[in-house]
Amino acid sequence: MRLRKYLFVIGFLFVPVTLYVVFVIAPYVQAFQISMTSWRGIGAPKWIGFENYRKLLDDGSFWKAVEHHGVLLVALPLITLGIALFFAFLLNVGGRASGGVRRGVWGSKFYRVVFFFPQVLAVAIVAVLFQTVYRPNESGLINGVLMKLGLDPVLFLIKPGLALWSIIGVLVWQAVGFYVVLFSAGMANIPGEIYEAAEVDGASRVVLFFRITLPLLWDTLQVAWVYLGIAAFDAFAIVNVLSVDSGGPDGATTVLAVEIYRNAFTYQKYGYASALGVALFFLTITFAALALRVTKRESIEY
């Protein structure tokens, strides 16, 4: 009987596990293998051991990209989750109580659709859209208004100190709607009696948020933080389309995915690009493991 159960489970798992090994695990292993070679995409690779990794440690572009990922890892989750939590709270329990049940603000169902709309758009479309928003002349959405008011245009994507933050703004705009919906689903599972009891004790909305909503949403918040951290290690499409000269100006917005693309398809250094990819893989895995470890806490039952 037990043998039949194991055979049944293996039968169901065999195909998906095989596909995962072939299309996910095998490419990672192959990337590590290529990273140990000097290869231009044609001909036989030349084995050079860890030379690409030694070169990587002395590469200023690599460390600049890592620095930018550090900024993204802090700014993107904090800003996105802060905005998403605020709006989700308003849409679910920020309105007046009706029949003893606290509801969201007026029109909350419509606002959920509006917030989620950026998720419907492809990443490339979002990047092209914000190219129009950030244009440094009168044809730009923002600078067109500023120039009509007699103000100087803002060089969002040209000024090195502002370019990365302009791109972070796009990433936040694109991501916040998904997390509003995610947190709304979590808040919908919190019993209304808890809010009602707290209000009877005189709790304000600020107290409701920090003492009830936030602790009971901690597991969802933890997962969201990891997702956004992984997104911070990617950001290739937005940076590649929006930035000046793919990661510029002067490397002010470069990320590891852009460096991988440049080394592989511009310089034909596939071995070095693979080494960068392996480094990105381990950085992402390390962040996810640390984030889950640091934010781990006991679940609250209700």
Coordinates of C-alpha atoms in Angstrom, one line a residue:
M1 CA 0.0 0.0 0.0
R2 CA 2.8 2.4 0.9
L3 CA 4.7 1.5 -2.3
R4 CA 1.6 2.3 -4.4
K5 CA 1.4 5.7 -2.6
Y6 CA 5.1 6.5 -3.4
L7 CA 4.7 5.3 -7.0
F8 CA 1.6 7.6 -7.4
V9 CA 3.5 10.6 -6.0
I10 CA 6.5 9.9 -8.2
G11 CA 4.3 9.5 -11.2
F12 CA 2.9 13.0 -10.7
L13 CA 6.2 14.6 -9.9
F14 CA 8.3 13.0 -12.5
V15 CA 7.4 15.3 -15.5
P16 CA 7.4 18.7 -13.7
V17 CA 10.6 17.9 -11.8
T18 CA 12.3 16.8 -15.0
L19 CA 11.2 19.9 -16.8
Y20 CA 12.4 22.0 -13.9
V21 CA 15.8 20.3 -13.9
V22 CA 16.2 20.7 -17.7
F23 CA 15.0 24.3 -18.1
V24 CA 16.0 25.8 -14.7
I25 CA 18.8 23.8 -12.9
A26 CA 20.7 22.8 -16.0
P27 CA 21.1 26.4 -17.4
Y28 CA 22.4 27.5 -13.9
V29 CA 25.0 24.7 -14.0
Q30 CA 25.9 25.6 -17.6
A31 CA 26.3 29.3 -16.7
F32 CA 28.7 28.4 -13.9
Q33 CA 30.7 26.2 -16.4
I34 CA 30.9 28.9 -19.0
S35 CA 32.0 31.4 -16.3
M36 CA 35.2 29.4 -15.9
T37 CA 36.1 29.9 -19.6
S38 CA 37.0 32.6 -22.0
W39 CA 34.5 32.3 -24.8
R40 CA 33.2 34.7 -27.4
G41 CA 30.1 32.7 -28.4
I42 CA 31.8 30.8 -31.3
G43 CA 34.4 28.1 -31.3
A44 CA 35.6 26.1 -28.4
P45 CA 35.7 27.8 -25.0
K46 CA 39.1 28.2 -23.4
W47 CA 39.3 27.1 -19.8
I48 CA 40.7 29.8 -17.5
G49 CA 39.4 28.7 -14.1
F50 CA 38.5 31.5 -11.7
E51 CA 40.1 34.2 -13.7
N52 CA 36.8 35.9 -14.6
Y53 CA 35.9 36.1 -10.9
R54 CA 39.3 37.7 -10.1
K55 CA 38.7 40.2 -12.8
L56 CA 35.2 40.8 -11.5
L57 CA 36.5 41.8 -8.1
D58 CA 38.7 44.5 -9.7
D59 CA 35.9 45.7 -12.0
G60 CA 34.7 49.2 -11.1
S61 CA 31.5 48.8 -13.1
F62 CA 30.6 45.7 -11.1
W63 CA 31.0 47.4 -7.8
K64 CA 29.1 50.4 -9.0
A65 CA 26.2 48.1 -10.1
V66 CA 26.3 46.4 -6.6
E67 CA 26.1 49.8 -5.0
H68 CA 23.1 50.7 -7.0
H69 CA 21.5 47.4 -6.0
G70 CA 22.1 48.3 -2.4
V71 CA 20.2 51.6 -2.9
L72 CA 17.4 49.7 -4.7
L73 CA 17.2 47.1 -1.9
V74 CA 16.6 49.8 0.7
A75 CA 14.5 52.4 -1.3
L76 CA 12.3 50.2 -3.4
P77 CA 10.8 48.0 -0.7
L78 CA 10.5 50.8 1.9
I79 CA 8.8 53.2 -0.5
T80 CA 6.6 50.7 -2.3
L81 CA 5.4 48.8 0.8
G82 CA 4.9 52.1 2.7
I83 CA 2.6 53.5 0.0
A84 CA 0.9 50.1 -0.6
L85 CA 0.1 49.6 3.1
F86 CA -1.2 53.2 3.4
F87 CA -3.6 52.9 0.5
A88 CA -4.6 49.3 1.3
F89 CA -5.5 50.4 4.8
L90 CA -7.7 53.3 3.4
L91 CA -9.3 51.0 0.9
N92 CA -10.3 48.4 3.5
V93 CA -10.7 49.9 6.9
G94 CA -10.1 53.6 6.4
G95 CA -13.7 54.6 6.0
R96 CA -16.6 54.9 8.4
A97 CA -18.1 52.0 10.2
S98 CA -21.4 50.8 8.9
G99 CA -23.5 48.4 10.9
G100 CA -20.7 47.7 13.2
V101 CA -18.4 46.8 10.3
R102 CA -15.6 49.1 9.3
R103 CA -15.3 49.6 5.6
G104 CA -13.0 51.3 3.2
V105 CA -13.2 54.8 1.8
W106 CA -15.9 55.7 -0.7
G107 CA -15.1 54.3 -4.2
S108 CA -12.6 51.8 -2.8
K109 CA -13.5 49.1 -5.5
F110 CA -12.8 51.6 -8.3
Y111 CA -9.5 52.7 -6.7
R112 CA -8.4 49.0 -6.5
V113 CA -8.7 48.8 -10.3
V114 CA -6.9 52.1 -10.8
F115 CA -4.0 51.0 -8.5
F116 CA -3.7 47.7 -10.3
F117 CA -3.7 49.1 -13.8
P118 CA 0.1 49.4 -14.1
Q119 CA 0.4 45.7 -13.6
V120 CA -1.5 45.2 -16.8
L121 CA 1.1 47.0 -18.9
A122 CA 4.2 45.3 -20.2
V123 CA 7.4 46.5 -18.6
A124 CA 8.7 47.9 -21.9
I125 CA 5.5 49.9 -22.4
V126 CA 5.9 51.4 -18.9
A127 CA 9.5 52.4 -19.7
V128 CA 8.5 54.0 -23.0
L129 CA 5.6 55.8 -21.3
F130 CA 8.0 57.3 -18.7
Q131 CA 10.4 58.3 -21.5
T132 CA 7.7 60.7 -22.5
V133 CA 7.1 61.8 -18.9
Y134 CA 10.8 62.5 -18.2
R135 CA 11.7 64.2 -21.5
P136 CA 14.0 67.2 -20.8
N137 CA 12.1 69.6 -23.1
E138 CA 8.6 71.0 -23.6
S139 CA 7.4 67.7 -25.0
G140 CA 7.9 66.0 -21.7
L141 CA 4.8 65.7 -19.5
I142 CA 6.5 67.1 -16.4
N143 CA 8.9 69.5 -18.0
G144 CA 6.3 70.8 -20.4
V145 CA 4.3 72.0 -17.4
L146 CA 7.4 73.4 -15.6
M147 CA 8.5 75.4 -18.7
K148 CA 5.0 76.8 -19.1
L149 CA 5.3 78.0 -15.6
G150 CA 8.6 79.7 -16.4
L151 CA 10.7 77.2 -14.5
D152 CA 13.8 75.4 -15.7
P153 CA 13.4 71.8 -17.0
V154 CA 14.5 69.0 -14.7
L155 CA 17.0 66.6 -16.2
F156 CA 15.5 63.5 -14.7
L157 CA 17.5 60.9 -16.7
I158 CA 20.5 63.0 -17.6
K159 CA 21.7 64.3 -14.3
P160 CA 23.7 61.6 -12.6
G161 CA 22.5 62.3 -9.1
L162 CA 18.9 62.2 -10.1
A163 CA 18.7 59.5 -12.8
L164 CA 18.7 56.5 -10.4
W165 CA 16.0 58.0 -8.2
S166 CA 13.9 58.8 -11.3
I167 CA 14.1 55.1 -12.3
I168 CA 13.2 54.0 -8.7
G169 CA 10.1 56.2 -9.0
V170 CA 9.1 54.3 -12.1
L171 CA 9.7 50.9 -10.4
V172 CA 7.6 52.1 -7.4
W173 CA 4.8 53.3 -9.7
Q174 CA 4.7 50.0 -11.5
A175 CA 4.8 47.8 -8.4
V176 CA 2.7 49.5 -5.8
G177 CA -0.7 48.5 -7.3
F178 CA 0.1 44.8 -7.0
Y179 CA 1.0 45.1 -3.3
V180 CA -2.1 47.2 -2.6
V181 CA -4.2 44.3 -3.9
L182 CA -2.0 41.8 -2.0
F183 CA -2.4 43.7 1.3
S184 CA -6.1 44.2 0.7
A185 CA -6.5 40.5 0.4
G186 CA -4.7 40.1 3.7
M187 CA -6.7 42.8 5.5
A188 CA -9.9 41.2 4.3
N189 CA -9.1 38.1 6.4
I190 CA -8.7 40.1 9.6
P191 CA -11.9 39.8 11.6
G192 CA -13.8 43.0 11.9
E193 CA -14.5 42.3 15.5
I194 CA -10.9 43.1 16.3
Y195 CA -11.2 46.6 14.9
E196 CA -14.6 47.1 16.5
A197 CA -13.2 46.1 20.0
A198 CA -10.2 48.4 19.6
E199 CA -12.4 51.3 18.6
V200 CA -14.6 50.8 21.6
D201 CA -11.5 51.2 23.7
G202 CA -10.8 54.5 21.9
A203 CA -8.1 53.4 19.5
S204 CA -7.5 55.9 16.7
R205 CA -6.8 54.9 13.1
V206 CA -3.1 55.3 13.6
V207 CA -3.3 52.9 16.5
L208 CA -5.5 50.5 14.5
F209 CA -2.8 50.4 11.8
F210 CA 0.3 49.9 13.9
R211 CA -1.2 47.7 16.7
I212 CA -3.6 45.6 14.7
T213 CA -3.2 45.7 10.9
L214 CA 0.6 45.7 10.7
P215 CA 1.2 42.8 13.1
L216 CA -1.5 40.6 11.6
L217 CA -0.1 41.3 8.0
W218 CA 3.5 40.5 9.0
D219 CA 3.7 37.2 7.0
T220 CA 2.4 38.9 3.9
L221 CA 4.7 41.8 4.4
Q222 CA 7.7 39.5 4.8
V223 CA 6.9 37.8 1.4
A224 CA 6.4 41.2 -0.2
W225 CA 9.8 42.4 1.0
V226 CA 11.5 39.3 -0.5
Y227 CA 9.7 39.8 -3.8
L228 CA 10.7 43.4 -4.0
G229 CA 14.2 42.6 -3.1
I230 CA 14.4 40.1 -6.0
A231 CA 12.9 42.8 -8.2
A232 CA 15.6 45.2 -7.1
F233 CA 18.2 42.7 -8.3
D234 CA 16.6 42.7 -11.7
A235 CA 15.2 46.0 -13.0
F236 CA 16.9 45.3 -16.4
A237 CA 14.1 46.3 -18.8
I238 CA 13.3 49.6 -17.0
V239 CA 17.0 50.6 -16.7
N240 CA 17.9 49.5 -20.2
V241 CA 15.1 51.5 -21.9
L242 CA 15.0 54.6 -19.7
S243 CA 18.7 55.2 -18.9
V244 CA 21.1 57.1 -21.1
D245 CA 23.3 54.6 -23.0
S246 CA 22.1 51.6 -21.0
G247 CA 23.1 52.3 -17.5
G248 CA 24.3 55.9 -17.9
P249 CA 24.9 58.7 -17.7
D250 CA 28.5 57.6 -16.8
G251 CA 27.2 54.4 -15.1
A252 CA 24.9 56.3 -12.8
T253 CA 22.1 53.8 -13.2
T254 CA 23.8 50.6 -14.2
V255 CA 22.8 47.3 -12.6
L256 CA 24.2 43.8 -12.9
A257 CA 21.7 42.7 -15.5
V258 CA 22.7 45.6 -17.7
E259 CA 26.4 44.7 -17.2
I260 CA 25.6 41.1 -18.1
Y261 CA 23.8 42.2 -21.3
R262 CA 26.6 44.6 -22.3
N263 CA 29.4 42.1 -21.8
A264 CA 27.6 39.3 -23.6
F265 CA 26.0 41.0 -26.5
T266 CA 28.2 44.1 -27.0
Y267 CA 31.7 42.9 -26.1
Q268 CA 31.0 39.1 -26.8
K269 CA 32.6 38.2 -23.4
Y270 CA 30.2 35.4 -22.6
G271 CA 32.5 33.8 -20.0
Y272 CA 32.8 37.1 -18.0
A273 CA 29.0 37.8 -18.5
S274 CA 28.3 34.3 -17.1
A275 CA 30.5 35.1 -14.1
L276 CA 28.5 38.3 -13.5
G277 CA 25.3 36.2 -13.8
V278 CA 26.6 33.7 -11.2
A279 CA 27.4 36.6 -8.8
L280 CA 23.9 38.0 -9.3
F281 CA 22.4 34.6 -8.6
F282 CA 24.3 34.3 -5.3
L283 CA 23.6 37.8 -4.3
T284 CA 19.9 37.3 -4.8
I285 CA 19.8 34.0 -3.0
T286 CA 21.8 35.5 -0.1
F287 CA 19.4 38.4 0.2
A288 CA 16.3 36.2 0.2
A289 CA 17.7 33.9 2.9
L290 CA 18.8 36.8 5.1
A291 CA 15.5 38.6 4.6
L292 CA 13.5 35.6 5.6
R293 CA 15.7 35.0 8.6
V294 CA 15.8 38.5 9.9
T295 CA 12.0 39.1 9.5
K296 CA 11.0 35.8 10.9
R297 CA 8.7 36.0 13.9
E298 CA 6.0 33.9 15.5
S299 CA 2.6 33.9 13.8
I300 CA -0.3 35.6 15.5
E301 CA -3.4 33.5 15.7
Y302 CA -6.8 35.1 15.7

